[in-house]
Amino acid sequence: MRDLTREILELIRLTSTDLPAAVENKIRKAIENEAAGSIAKGALETICKNIELTRKNTVPICQDTGTPIFYVKYPEGWSQRRLIDQIKTAVAEATNLSFMRPNAVDTLSGANTGNNLGDQFFPTIHFEEIDGGVLTIDLMLKGGGCENVGAQYDLPDDRLHAGRDLEGVRKVVLDAVHQAQGEGCAPGFLGVAIGGDRGTSFAASKKALLRPIEHKNENNELAALEKRITDEANQLGIGPMGFSGNTTVLETRIITAHRLPASFFVSVSYMCWAFRHRKMTVQDGQALYE
Amino acid sequence: MNDQITRRLSLPISNDGILDLHVGDPILLSGVIITGRDAVHKWLFDTFINKTRLPEGDDLKVYNAMKSILDGGVLYHCGPVVSRLDNGEYQFIAAGPTTSMREEPYQAEIMRNFNLKGVIGKGGMGAKTLAACHEVPAVYFHAVGGAAALIAETVKSVLSVHKLEFGAPEAIWVIEVIDFPVVVTMDAHGFSLHAEVRARSRDMLEKLIKS
C-alpha cells in the first residue's frame, strides 16, 4: 500500500489556503447585488481581497481552520488503519507548518493538544470501500462559528407551523437562517438533511455540502425547494456579516435519509462563505486535486 | 450608513472620541490591543469580577499588565494562527474575529471593570453589552469574519503573550496594529445594527412563513 502522507498534506494546504474558484465566483457575483458604498458591499470586497492574498501567500483563509472532516473512498485492498495514521501525520505536520491552527481541545480540562490530533472523534474521518481502482479523499474544513449556528428541528414544529412536508422543511430552514443572523459568517451555504435519526441527519447535512456547486439536485422537487429557500433567505435582508443586505445565503443543498415512522428531523449545517472543500483523486500513482 | 468616509483612530480612545462614533462608521484602528476570547473572559470574570475563585500563579501579574492597556483601549475577540520564528519572536499569520455573542454573559462587567472603550469581534452582541456601551461609554467594532490574512497584515508586532497554557487560540496576545479595518455596529448612543437587522428579518420571516 502506498504512503499518501505527503499527498494528504498538500490536500490540507490547498483546502486551507486556496478557496475553490466556484465558491469565489459566487462571492464575486454577490458584490454586484449589494448597494454601492454599503458596508455589506465593503465586507464582500474585503473578503475577495483576503481570498487573493491567502492564495498568493499560502496562508489560511480563516484563522479558524475548523474541524478537519475527511471523506475517504478507497478500493479493496487499502488499510483503513494505515490511512488513519497517514491522515493524522499529515494533519500534525500541516499544523506545524501553520496551514492549520491547533484546534483540538480536551473538553473537560480545556487543554489544547497543539497538533490537531484528539481522540477517536478528532479529526473526523469517514470511510467507504468502493469498486474500481481509484481512491478519493474529500476534505472539508468547517469552522466553529458556522458550526455553532447549525440547527436541528423535529417536525411537526408548532411554533413555526411546520408540518411533515416540504413546506414544513422550508419554514424551519428559513428559521435557522434567521436564528443564525450574521454569526455563521454570512453569506453562507446551507446543507440540509431531511430524515435520519439525530446523528445520521446531522452527518448527512454535512455530506449534502459535498455536492459540487454546478451539480443540480437530481430530484426536481428538491431542486426547486433549494432555489426557493436560497431566494427567500436572501429576502430576509440579513446580508454579509449580518450588516443588512441582499446576500445572506449563496446556495442550498438538500439530501434525504430514511427515517423512523416516529421521527421527522430536518438538520441544517451552515457553512460560512469560506467554504473550504477540496478533493484529491489518486489514480495510477498520480494525485490530482480539484 | 452608506458612503461613509473611513476615519483613522488611535488607541487609547477618549470618551469624546467614542461619543463621536456612530453605527455604520468605517474605522481604521491603530495602537496596542489585546486578544481575548472564551477562556480569557471566563477567567477574568471568575477571578476578578465574580471572585468565585482565588487568583493563583501569575493571575494577578497578568491582570495588572492588562489593566494599563485596556484602560481606554480595546479587546479583540480573536484566536489567531501564530507562527514562531527562528529568532523566537511570534508572527501573526491569520487573525480574523471570532463570534462575540459567546462573551455576552461576561462582556458588560469586563467593559466596566477595565474602562474598555470597545471590543472588536464579529456577529455583534446583545442587550447587556449595548447597555454597557452606553454607560462606560464604549462601542462594538465589527471586523470582517474570515478576513484573517488581511487583518494579520495590519499586526505590526507581537509585544507579548500571557496565559499560553490556555492554548495558542485562547491565549492573551498583546499586539500592535496599524490601520486595522472595522465598522462600528453598536454605538454609545444606544443603537445596534444587529438588533435592527434581527427585528427587520424577523418581520420578513413571519411573512415568508405565512405565504
Short mmCIF file of C-alpha atoms in Angstrom, two decimals:
data_model
loop_
_atom_site.label_atom_id
_atom_site.label_comp_id
_atom_site.label_asym_id
_atom_site.label_seq_id
_atom_site.Cartn_x
_atom_site.Cartn_y
_atom_site.Cartn_z
CA MET A 1 0.00 0.00 0.00
CA ARG A 2 1.29 3.39 -1.00
CA ASP A 3 2.05 6.07 1.63
CA LEU A 4 -0.14 9.12 0.93
CA THR A 5 1.06 11.35 3.80
CA ARG A 6 2.67 13.96 1.52
CA GLU A 7 -0.32 14.00 -0.83
CA ILE A 8 -2.74 14.46 2.10
CA LEU A 9 -0.58 17.29 3.45
CA GLU A 10 -0.90 19.00 0.06
CA LEU A 11 -4.67 18.45 0.18
CA ILE A 12 -4.81 20.21 3.57
CA ARG A 13 -2.60 23.08 2.37
CA LEU A 14 -4.77 23.62 -0.68
CA THR A 15 -8.04 23.42 1.27
CA SER A 16 -6.95 25.85 3.97
CA THR A 17 -5.26 28.46 1.79
CA ASP A 18 -6.82 28.39 -1.68
CA LEU A 19 -10.59 28.84 -1.88
CA PRO A 20 -12.16 26.90 -4.79
CA ALA A 21 -12.87 29.10 -7.83
CA ALA A 22 -16.56 28.10 -7.87
CA VAL A 23 -17.01 29.48 -4.33
CA GLU A 24 -15.04 32.63 -5.10
CA ASN A 25 -17.13 33.26 -8.24
CA LYS A 26 -20.33 33.08 -6.21
CA ILE A 27 -18.99 35.71 -3.80
CA ARG A 28 -17.77 37.98 -6.61
CA LYS A 29 -21.19 37.83 -8.27
CA ALA A 30 -22.82 38.75 -4.96
CA ILE A 31 -20.82 42.00 -4.83
CA GLU A 32 -22.86 43.26 -7.78
CA ASN A 33 -26.08 42.74 -5.83
CA GLU A 34 -25.11 44.98 -2.93
CA ALA A 35 -25.67 48.74 -2.89
CA ALA A 36 -22.73 50.95 -3.86
CA GLY A 37 -20.94 52.28 -0.78
CA SER A 38 -22.79 49.97 1.64
CA ILE A 39 -20.87 48.23 4.41
CA ALA A 40 -22.26 44.94 3.02
CA LYS A 41 -20.52 45.56 -0.29
CA GLY A 42 -17.40 46.66 1.58
CA ALA A 43 -17.39 43.38 3.53
CA LEU A 44 -17.62 41.29 0.34
CA GLU A 45 -14.81 43.30 -1.25
CA THR A 46 -12.65 42.74 1.83
CA ILE A 47 -13.43 39.01 1.63
CA CYS A 48 -12.29 38.88 -2.00
CA LYS A 49 -9.06 40.72 -1.21
CA ASN A 50 -8.40 38.19 1.55
CA ILE A 51 -9.05 35.27 -0.82
CA GLU A 52 -6.46 36.63 -3.28
CA LEU A 53 -3.94 37.29 -0.52
CA THR A 54 -4.10 33.83 1.06
CA ARG A 55 -3.79 32.12 -2.31
CA LYS A 56 -0.72 34.19 -3.10
CA ASN A 57 0.97 33.82 0.30
CA THR A 58 -0.13 30.26 1.12
CA VAL A 59 -1.66 31.18 4.47
CA PRO A 60 -5.02 30.12 5.96
CA ILE A 61 -8.10 31.90 4.56
CA CYS A 62 -9.54 31.96 8.07
CA GLN A 63 -7.73 31.59 11.40
CA ASP A 64 -10.39 29.08 12.41
CA THR A 65 -9.28 26.17 10.27
CA GLY A 66 -12.12 24.27 11.85
CA THR A 67 -12.90 20.62 12.25
CA PRO A 68 -11.00 18.69 9.59
CA ILE A 69 -13.60 16.37 8.04
CA PHE A 70 -12.21 13.70 5.71
CA TYR A 71 -14.32 11.53 3.40
CA VAL A 72 -12.21 8.65 2.12
CA LYS A 73 -13.38 6.35 -0.68
CA TYR A 74 -10.92 3.51 -1.18
CA PRO A 75 -10.70 0.47 -3.45
CA GLU A 76 -10.46 -3.02 -1.97
CA GLY A 77 -7.06 -3.78 -0.51
CA TRP A 78 -6.28 -0.48 1.26
CA SER A 79 -5.89 -0.49 5.02
CA GLN A 80 -8.13 1.90 6.98
CA ARG A 81 -5.74 1.80 9.93
CA ARG A 82 -2.81 2.88 7.79
CA LEU A 83 -4.85 5.60 6.09
CA ILE A 84 -5.83 6.92 9.53
CA ASP A 85 -2.14 7.01 10.53
CA GLN A 86 -1.23 8.87 7.33
CA ILE A 87 -4.05 11.39 7.75
CA LYS A 88 -3.02 12.01 11.36
CA THR A 89 0.63 12.51 10.44
CA ALA A 90 -0.35 14.94 7.67
CA VAL A 91 -2.69 16.88 10.00
CA ALA A 92 0.03 17.29 12.64
CA GLU A 93 2.54 18.41 10.01
CA ALA A 94 0.04 20.87 8.48
CA THR A 95 -0.44 22.35 11.97
CA ASN A 96 3.31 22.60 12.43
CA LEU A 97 3.52 24.50 9.12
CA SER A 98 0.71 26.90 10.20
CA PHE A 99 -1.68 25.72 7.49
CA MET A 100 -3.94 24.86 10.41
CA ARG A 101 -4.50 26.35 13.83
CA PRO A 102 -4.17 23.89 16.73
CA ASN A 103 -7.87 23.27 17.30
CA ALA A 104 -8.28 20.03 19.26
CA VAL A 105 -9.19 20.87 22.84
CA ASP A 106 -9.78 18.40 25.67
CA THR A 107 -13.41 19.08 26.52
CA LEU A 108 -13.04 18.77 30.29
CA SER A 109 -9.61 20.24 31.00
CA GLY A 110 -9.57 22.77 28.13
CA ALA A 111 -6.01 21.69 27.24
CA ASN A 112 -5.14 22.15 23.57
CA THR A 113 -3.21 19.18 22.16
CA GLY A 114 -1.27 21.60 19.95
CA ASN A 115 -1.28 19.40 16.85
CA ASN A 116 -4.95 18.98 15.90
CA LEU A 117 -4.93 15.34 16.99
CA GLY A 118 -7.53 14.48 19.59
CA ASP A 119 -9.44 11.37 20.49
CA GLN A 120 -11.34 8.94 18.24
CA PHE A 121 -13.64 11.78 17.18
CA PHE A 122 -10.98 14.30 16.10
CA PRO A 123 -10.19 14.68 13.23
CA THR A 124 -13.39 13.32 11.69
CA ILE A 125 -12.77 10.57 9.11
CA HIS A 126 -15.49 8.80 7.12
CA PHE A 127 -14.57 5.65 5.17
CA GLU A 128 -16.31 3.91 2.31
CA GLU A 129 -14.97 0.96 0.31
CA ILE A 130 -15.76 1.27 -3.38
CA ASP A 131 -15.39 -0.66 -6.66
CA GLY A 132 -12.61 0.11 -9.11
CA GLY A 133 -9.04 1.26 -8.57
CA VAL A 134 -9.40 4.96 -7.78
CA LEU A 135 -9.01 6.38 -4.26
CA THR A 136 -10.53 9.76 -3.47
CA ILE A 137 -10.35 11.93 -0.37
CA ASP A 138 -12.66 14.91 0.09
CA LEU A 139 -11.63 17.33 2.82
CA MET A 140 -13.83 19.99 4.33
CA LEU A 141 -12.58 22.44 6.95
CA LYS A 142 -15.57 23.69 8.89
CA GLY A 143 -15.08 26.49 11.42
CA GLY A 144 -16.70 26.79 14.84
CA GLY A 145 -18.67 29.98 14.19
CA CYS A 146 -20.76 28.42 11.45
CA GLU A 147 -20.94 25.03 13.17
CA ASN A 148 -22.43 26.73 16.24
CA VAL A 149 -25.36 28.12 14.22
CA GLY A 150 -26.32 24.72 12.80
CA ALA A 151 -29.78 23.58 13.89
CA GLN A 152 -31.97 20.51 14.08
CA TYR A 153 -35.78 20.55 14.02
CA ASP A 154 -38.20 17.79 14.94
CA LEU A 155 -41.31 18.09 12.77
CA PRO A 156 -44.11 18.90 13.28
CA ASP A 157 -42.97 22.20 14.83
CA ASP A 158 -45.94 24.01 16.28
CA ARG A 159 -44.12 27.33 16.83
CA LEU A 160 -43.30 27.59 13.13
CA HIS A 161 -46.50 25.90 11.88
CA ALA A 162 -44.25 23.41 10.13
CA GLY A 163 -45.74 20.03 9.25
CA ARG A 164 -44.13 16.87 7.90
CA ASP A 165 -43.87 18.03 4.31
CA LEU A 166 -41.59 20.14 2.12
CA GLU A 167 -43.47 23.28 3.11
CA GLY A 168 -42.58 22.49 6.72
CA VAL A 169 -38.95 21.95 5.70
CA ARG A 170 -38.90 25.37 4.02
CA LYS A 171 -40.21 27.08 7.15
CA VAL A 172 -37.73 25.56 9.58
CA VAL A 173 -34.73 26.13 7.32
CA LEU A 174 -35.66 29.82 6.98
CA ASP A 175 -35.97 29.96 10.76
CA ALA A 176 -32.46 28.52 11.08
CA VAL A 177 -31.12 31.24 8.77
CA HIS A 178 -32.89 33.88 10.83
CA GLN A 179 -31.52 32.48 14.09
CA ALA A 180 -28.01 32.44 12.62
CA GLN A 181 -28.12 36.13 11.62
CA GLY A 182 -24.52 37.06 10.68
CA GLU A 183 -22.92 34.79 13.29
CA GLY A 184 -22.10 32.00 10.85
CA CYS A 185 -20.13 34.43 8.65
CA ALA A 186 -22.81 35.11 6.05
CA PRO A 187 -23.21 34.76 3.15
CA GLY A 188 -23.29 31.03 3.79
CA PHE A 189 -24.05 27.71 2.17
CA LEU A 190 -26.81 25.53 3.62
CA GLY A 191 -26.52 21.76 3.85
CA VAL A 192 -29.96 20.38 4.70
CA ALA A 193 -30.86 16.79 5.57
CA ILE A 194 -34.46 15.64 5.73
CA GLY A 195 -34.89 12.45 7.76
CA GLY A 196 -32.47 10.11 9.52
CA ASP A 197 -32.01 9.87 13.28
CA ARG A 198 -30.45 12.80 15.14
CA GLY A 199 -26.92 11.59 14.42
CA THR A 200 -27.23 10.46 10.80
CA SER A 201 -29.32 13.54 10.00
CA PHE A 202 -26.57 15.97 11.01
CA ALA A 203 -23.91 13.84 9.30
CA ALA A 204 -26.00 13.79 6.11
CA SER A 205 -26.46 17.57 6.20
CA LYS A 206 -22.67 17.94 6.02
CA LYS A 207 -22.45 15.37 3.25
CA ALA A 208 -25.01 17.43 1.30
CA LEU A 209 -22.43 20.22 1.17
CA LEU A 210 -20.05 17.98 -0.77
CA ARG A 211 -22.21 18.11 -3.90
CA PRO A 212 -20.29 20.14 -6.49
CA ILE A 213 -21.65 23.68 -6.93
CA GLU A 214 -22.50 23.16 -10.58
CA HIS A 215 -24.47 19.92 -9.95
CA LYS A 216 -28.25 20.19 -9.73
CA ASN A 217 -30.26 18.11 -7.29
CA GLU A 218 -31.47 15.01 -9.15
CA ASN A 219 -34.89 15.31 -7.54
CA ASN A 220 -36.70 18.17 -9.32
CA GLU A 221 -38.95 18.93 -6.39
CA LEU A 222 -35.94 19.25 -4.07
CA ALA A 223 -34.05 21.30 -6.68
CA ALA A 224 -36.97 23.76 -6.76
CA LEU A 225 -37.06 23.87 -2.96
CA GLU A 226 -33.32 24.56 -2.80
CA LYS A 227 -33.74 27.54 -5.10
CA ARG A 228 -36.77 28.84 -3.22
CA ILE A 229 -35.01 28.61 0.16
CA THR A 230 -31.98 30.47 -1.18
CA ASP A 231 -34.16 33.21 -2.70
CA GLU A 232 -36.29 33.62 0.40
CA ALA A 233 -33.31 33.52 2.77
CA ASN A 234 -31.92 36.44 0.80
CA GLN A 235 -35.21 38.30 1.22
CA LEU A 236 -34.62 38.22 4.99
CA GLY A 237 -32.16 41.06 4.40
CA ILE A 238 -29.57 39.84 6.94
CA GLY A 239 -26.75 40.37 4.46
CA PRO A 240 -22.99 39.75 4.53
CA MET A 241 -21.75 39.55 8.15
CA GLY A 242 -25.29 40.44 9.25
CA PHE A 243 -24.68 44.06 8.13
CA SER A 244 -28.06 44.00 6.26
CA GLY A 245 -28.01 43.49 2.52
CA ASN A 246 -29.21 41.28 -0.29
CA THR A 247 -26.85 38.33 0.08
CA THR A 248 -27.40 36.04 3.06
CA VAL A 249 -27.26 32.56 1.50
CA LEU A 250 -25.26 31.65 -1.61
CA GLU A 251 -26.63 28.17 -2.14
CA THR A 252 -28.78 25.45 -0.55
CA ARG A 253 -28.25 21.69 -0.95
CA ILE A 254 -30.77 19.16 0.26
CA ILE A 255 -30.25 15.47 0.92
CA THR A 256 -32.70 12.88 2.25
CA ALA A 257 -32.21 9.97 4.66
CA HIS A 258 -34.61 7.21 5.59
CA ARG A 259 -36.28 7.81 8.93
CA LEU A 260 -38.37 6.01 11.52
CA PRO A 261 -42.15 6.44 11.34
CA ALA A 262 -41.93 8.36 14.62
CA SER A 263 -39.23 10.81 13.58
CA PHE A 264 -39.02 13.60 11.00
CA PHE A 265 -35.81 15.52 11.56
CA VAL A 266 -34.63 18.45 9.48
CA SER A 267 -30.96 19.24 10.09
CA VAL A 268 -29.21 22.33 8.85
CA SER A 269 -25.44 22.60 8.61
CA TYR A 270 -24.43 26.19 7.95
CA MET A 271 -21.16 26.64 6.06
CA CYS A 272 -19.56 30.08 6.16
CA TRP A 273 -18.58 31.97 2.98
CA ALA A 274 -15.09 30.47 3.40
CA PHE A 275 -16.36 27.12 2.13
CA ARG A 276 -13.08 25.23 2.21
CA HIS A 277 -13.54 21.97 0.40
CA ARG A 278 -11.10 20.15 -1.89
CA LYS A 279 -10.94 16.72 -3.43
CA MET A 280 -7.91 14.54 -4.11
CA THR A 281 -8.03 11.66 -6.59
CA VAL A 282 -5.28 9.04 -6.60
CA GLN A 283 -5.11 7.04 -9.81
CA ASP A 284 -2.21 5.17 -11.42
CA GLY A 285 0.15 6.50 -8.74
CA GLN A 286 -0.76 10.13 -9.51
CA ALA A 287 -2.55 12.51 -7.11
CA LEU A 288 -4.81 15.06 -8.74
CA TYR A 289 -6.52 17.92 -6.91
CA GLU A 290 -9.74 19.75 -7.67
CA MET B 1 -24.76 54.18 6.67
CA ASN B 2 -23.76 54.47 3.04
CA ASP B 3 -20.71 56.12 1.61
CA GLN B 4 -19.13 56.90 4.95
CA ILE B 5 -15.60 58.20 4.79
CA THR B 6 -13.19 55.89 6.58
CA ARG B 7 -11.61 57.55 9.59
CA ARG B 8 -8.39 56.73 11.42
CA LEU B 9 -8.48 56.28 15.18
CA SER B 10 -5.57 55.78 17.57
CA LEU B 11 -5.66 53.99 20.91
CA PRO B 12 -6.27 54.81 23.69
CA ILE B 13 -9.58 56.50 22.83
CA SER B 14 -11.15 59.28 24.91
CA ASN B 15 -14.81 59.37 25.91
CA ASP B 16 -15.35 62.23 23.45
CA GLY B 17 -13.79 60.11 20.72
CA ILE B 18 -16.24 57.30 21.50
CA LEU B 19 -19.27 59.59 21.60
CA ASP B 20 -18.23 60.80 18.16
CA LEU B 21 -18.72 57.29 16.71
CA HIS B 22 -21.98 56.08 15.21
CA VAL B 23 -23.34 52.83 13.79
CA GLY B 24 -22.11 52.41 10.23
CA ASP B 25 -18.83 54.34 10.63
CA PRO B 26 -15.89 52.56 8.97
CA ILE B 27 -12.74 52.98 11.08
CA LEU B 28 -9.05 52.11 10.78
CA LEU B 29 -7.73 51.38 14.30
CA SER B 30 -4.09 51.79 15.31
CA GLY B 31 -2.30 51.12 18.57
CA VAL B 32 -1.79 48.37 21.12
CA ILE B 33 -4.67 45.90 21.54
CA ILE B 34 -5.17 42.64 23.43
CA THR B 35 -6.80 39.44 22.22
CA GLY B 36 -9.14 37.55 24.49
CA ARG B 37 -11.88 35.05 23.83
CA ASP B 38 -13.81 32.35 25.68
CA ALA B 39 -11.24 31.17 28.23
CA VAL B 40 -9.99 34.69 28.96
CA HIS B 41 -13.48 36.07 29.57
CA LYS B 42 -14.36 33.25 31.95
CA TRP B 43 -11.03 33.53 33.76
CA LEU B 44 -11.36 37.32 34.19
CA PHE B 45 -14.96 37.05 35.31
CA ASP B 46 -14.47 34.20 37.81
CA THR B 47 -11.21 35.54 39.28
CA PHE B 48 -11.57 39.31 39.35
CA ILE B 49 -15.24 40.22 38.95
CA ASN B 50 -17.44 37.49 40.38
CA LYS B 51 -14.49 36.28 42.53
CA THR B 52 -15.64 32.66 42.72
CA ARG B 53 -12.00 31.56 42.55
CA LEU B 54 -8.85 32.99 44.06
CA PRO B 55 -6.04 34.33 41.90
CA GLU B 56 -3.21 31.82 41.53
CA GLY B 57 0.11 31.56 39.71
CA ASP B 58 0.68 34.64 37.56
CA ASP B 59 -3.03 35.64 37.55
CA LEU B 60 -2.52 38.98 39.36
CA LYS B 61 0.54 39.89 37.32
CA VAL B 62 -1.28 39.25 34.05
CA TYR B 63 -4.36 41.13 35.24
CA ASN B 64 -2.27 44.17 36.14
CA ALA B 65 -0.46 44.07 32.80
CA MET B 66 -3.83 44.00 31.03
CA LYS B 67 -5.26 46.86 33.10
CA SER B 68 -2.89 49.53 31.84
CA ILE B 69 -3.51 48.62 28.18
CA LEU B 70 -7.25 48.09 28.43
CA ASP B 71 -7.92 51.39 30.25
CA GLY B 72 -9.18 53.39 27.27
CA GLY B 73 -8.25 50.51 24.99
CA VAL B 74 -9.98 47.68 23.15
CA LEU B 75 -10.18 43.90 23.49
CA TYR B 76 -10.18 41.76 20.36
CA HIS B 77 -12.22 38.53 20.19
CA CYS B 78 -9.70 36.51 18.22
CA GLY B 79 -7.94 33.15 18.28
CA PRO B 80 -5.09 33.64 15.83
CA VAL B 81 -2.81 31.34 13.88
CA VAL B 82 0.62 32.33 15.18
CA SER B 83 3.95 31.16 13.92
CA ARG B 84 7.15 31.10 15.97
CA LEU B 85 10.12 32.45 14.02
CA ASP B 86 13.67 31.12 14.27
CA ASN B 87 14.68 34.12 16.41
CA GLY B 88 11.99 33.17 18.96
CA GLU B 89 9.64 36.02 18.02
CA TYR B 90 5.99 35.42 17.19
CA GLN B 91 4.28 36.36 13.95
CA PHE B 92 0.53 36.58 13.30
CA ILE B 93 -0.37 34.54 10.21
CA ALA B 94 -4.17 34.62 10.29
CA ALA B 95 -6.17 36.66 12.76
CA GLY B 96 -9.81 37.31 11.92
CA PRO B 97 -12.50 37.84 14.57
CA THR B 98 -14.40 35.09 16.37
CA THR B 99 -18.14 35.16 17.21
CA SER B 100 -18.62 37.66 20.03
CA MET B 101 -22.01 36.57 21.30
CA ARG B 102 -20.45 33.80 23.42
CA GLU B 103 -18.96 36.53 25.64
CA GLU B 104 -22.33 38.22 26.25
CA PRO B 105 -22.63 36.82 29.81
CA TYR B 106 -19.30 38.48 30.77
CA GLN B 107 -18.69 41.43 28.43
CA ALA B 108 -20.61 44.23 30.14
CA GLU B 109 -18.89 43.67 33.52
CA ILE B 110 -15.50 43.39 31.88
CA MET B 111 -16.07 46.66 30.00
CA ARG B 112 -16.92 48.44 33.24
CA ASN B 113 -14.09 46.82 35.17
CA PHE B 114 -11.35 47.90 32.76
CA ASN B 115 -12.91 51.11 31.35
CA LEU B 116 -12.77 49.42 27.95
CA LYS B 117 -13.59 51.74 25.07
CA GLY B 118 -14.55 48.94 22.79
CA VAL B 119 -14.43 45.34 21.75
CA ILE B 120 -13.66 44.04 18.29
CA GLY B 121 -15.39 40.90 17.09
CA LYS B 122 -17.97 39.59 14.71
CA GLY B 123 -21.70 38.93 14.77
CA GLY B 124 -22.50 41.65 17.29
CA MET B 125 -23.57 41.36 20.92
CA GLY B 126 -26.75 41.60 22.98
CA ALA B 127 -28.69 43.98 25.18
CA LYS B 128 -26.41 43.76 28.24
CA THR B 129 -23.36 44.78 26.23
CA LEU B 130 -25.29 47.53 24.44
CA ALA B 131 -26.29 48.98 27.82
CA ALA B 132 -22.66 48.89 28.96
CA CYS B 133 -21.61 50.65 25.72
CA HIS B 134 -23.97 53.48 26.67
CA GLU B 135 -22.78 53.64 30.26
CA VAL B 136 -18.97 53.28 30.02
CA PRO B 137 -19.08 54.68 27.16
CA ALA B 138 -17.79 52.24 24.56
CA VAL B 139 -18.59 50.81 21.12
CA TYR B 140 -18.61 47.47 19.33
CA PHE B 141 -16.27 47.34 16.36
CA HIS B 142 -17.16 44.70 13.76
CA ALA B 143 -14.30 43.17 11.78
CA VAL B 144 -14.92 41.08 8.67
CA GLY B 145 -15.19 37.41 9.65
CA GLY B 146 -12.76 35.25 7.76
CA ALA B 147 -10.62 38.15 6.51
CA ALA B 148 -7.85 36.56 8.50
CA ALA B 149 -4.75 37.16 6.39
CA LEU B 150 -5.73 40.72 5.56
CA ILE B 151 -6.14 41.54 9.26
CA ALA B 152 -2.92 39.69 10.18
CA GLU B 153 -1.07 42.07 7.83
CA THR B 154 -2.16 45.01 10.00
CA VAL B 155 -0.49 43.37 13.01
CA LYS B 156 2.93 45.01 13.00
CA SER B 157 4.34 43.27 16.05
CA VAL B 158 3.56 40.85 18.83
CA LEU B 159 4.62 42.61 22.04
CA SER B 160 3.94 39.79 24.50
CA VAL B 161 1.79 36.79 25.26
CA HIS B 162 0.18 35.70 28.52
CA LYS B 163 -1.66 32.54 29.53
CA LEU B 164 -0.23 30.47 26.71
CA GLU B 165 -1.33 27.47 28.79
CA PHE B 166 -4.89 28.25 27.58
CA GLY B 167 -3.62 27.15 24.15
CA ALA B 168 -2.47 29.47 21.34
CA PRO B 169 -6.01 30.36 20.13
CA GLU B 170 -7.19 31.19 23.66
CA ALA B 171 -4.07 32.99 24.92
CA ILE B 172 -3.80 36.73 25.63
CA TRP B 173 -1.77 38.24 22.80
CA VAL B 174 -0.62 41.83 23.16
CA ILE B 175 -0.19 43.21 19.65
CA GLU B 176 0.44 46.48 17.88
CA VAL B 177 -1.83 47.11 14.90
CA ILE B 178 -1.81 49.77 12.22
CA ASP B 179 -4.97 50.55 10.25
CA PHE B 180 -6.99 47.54 11.42
CA PRO B 181 -10.27 47.82 9.40
CA VAL B 182 -13.53 47.72 11.39
CA VAL B 183 -17.07 49.09 11.25
CA VAL B 184 -18.98 50.44 14.26
CA THR B 185 -22.13 48.30 14.58
CA MET B 186 -23.11 49.14 18.18
CA ASP B 187 -22.54 52.66 19.50
CA ALA B 188 -22.62 54.52 22.82
CA HIS B 189 -25.91 56.20 21.87
CA GLY B 190 -27.95 53.02 22.27
CA PHE B 191 -28.02 51.96 18.62
CA SER B 192 -27.26 48.41 17.47
CA LEU B 193 -27.24 47.46 13.81
CA HIS B 194 -27.62 43.84 14.92
CA ALA B 195 -30.80 44.47 16.92
CA GLU B 196 -32.22 46.38 13.95
CA VAL B 197 -31.38 43.68 11.39
CA ARG B 198 -32.70 40.94 13.69
CA ALA B 199 -36.04 42.74 14.12
CA ARG B 200 -36.42 43.51 10.43
CA SER B 201 -35.53 39.98 9.34
CA ARG B 202 -37.95 38.60 11.96
CA ASP B 203 -40.82 40.54 10.31
CA MET B 204 -39.84 39.21 6.89
CA LEU B 205 -39.55 35.65 8.25
CA GLU B 206 -43.09 35.84 9.59
CA LYS B 207 -44.35 36.96 6.17
CA LEU B 208 -42.47 34.17 4.39
CA ILE B 209 -43.74 31.52 6.79
CA LYS B 210 -47.34 32.63 6.29
CA SER B 211 -47.09 32.67 2.49
#
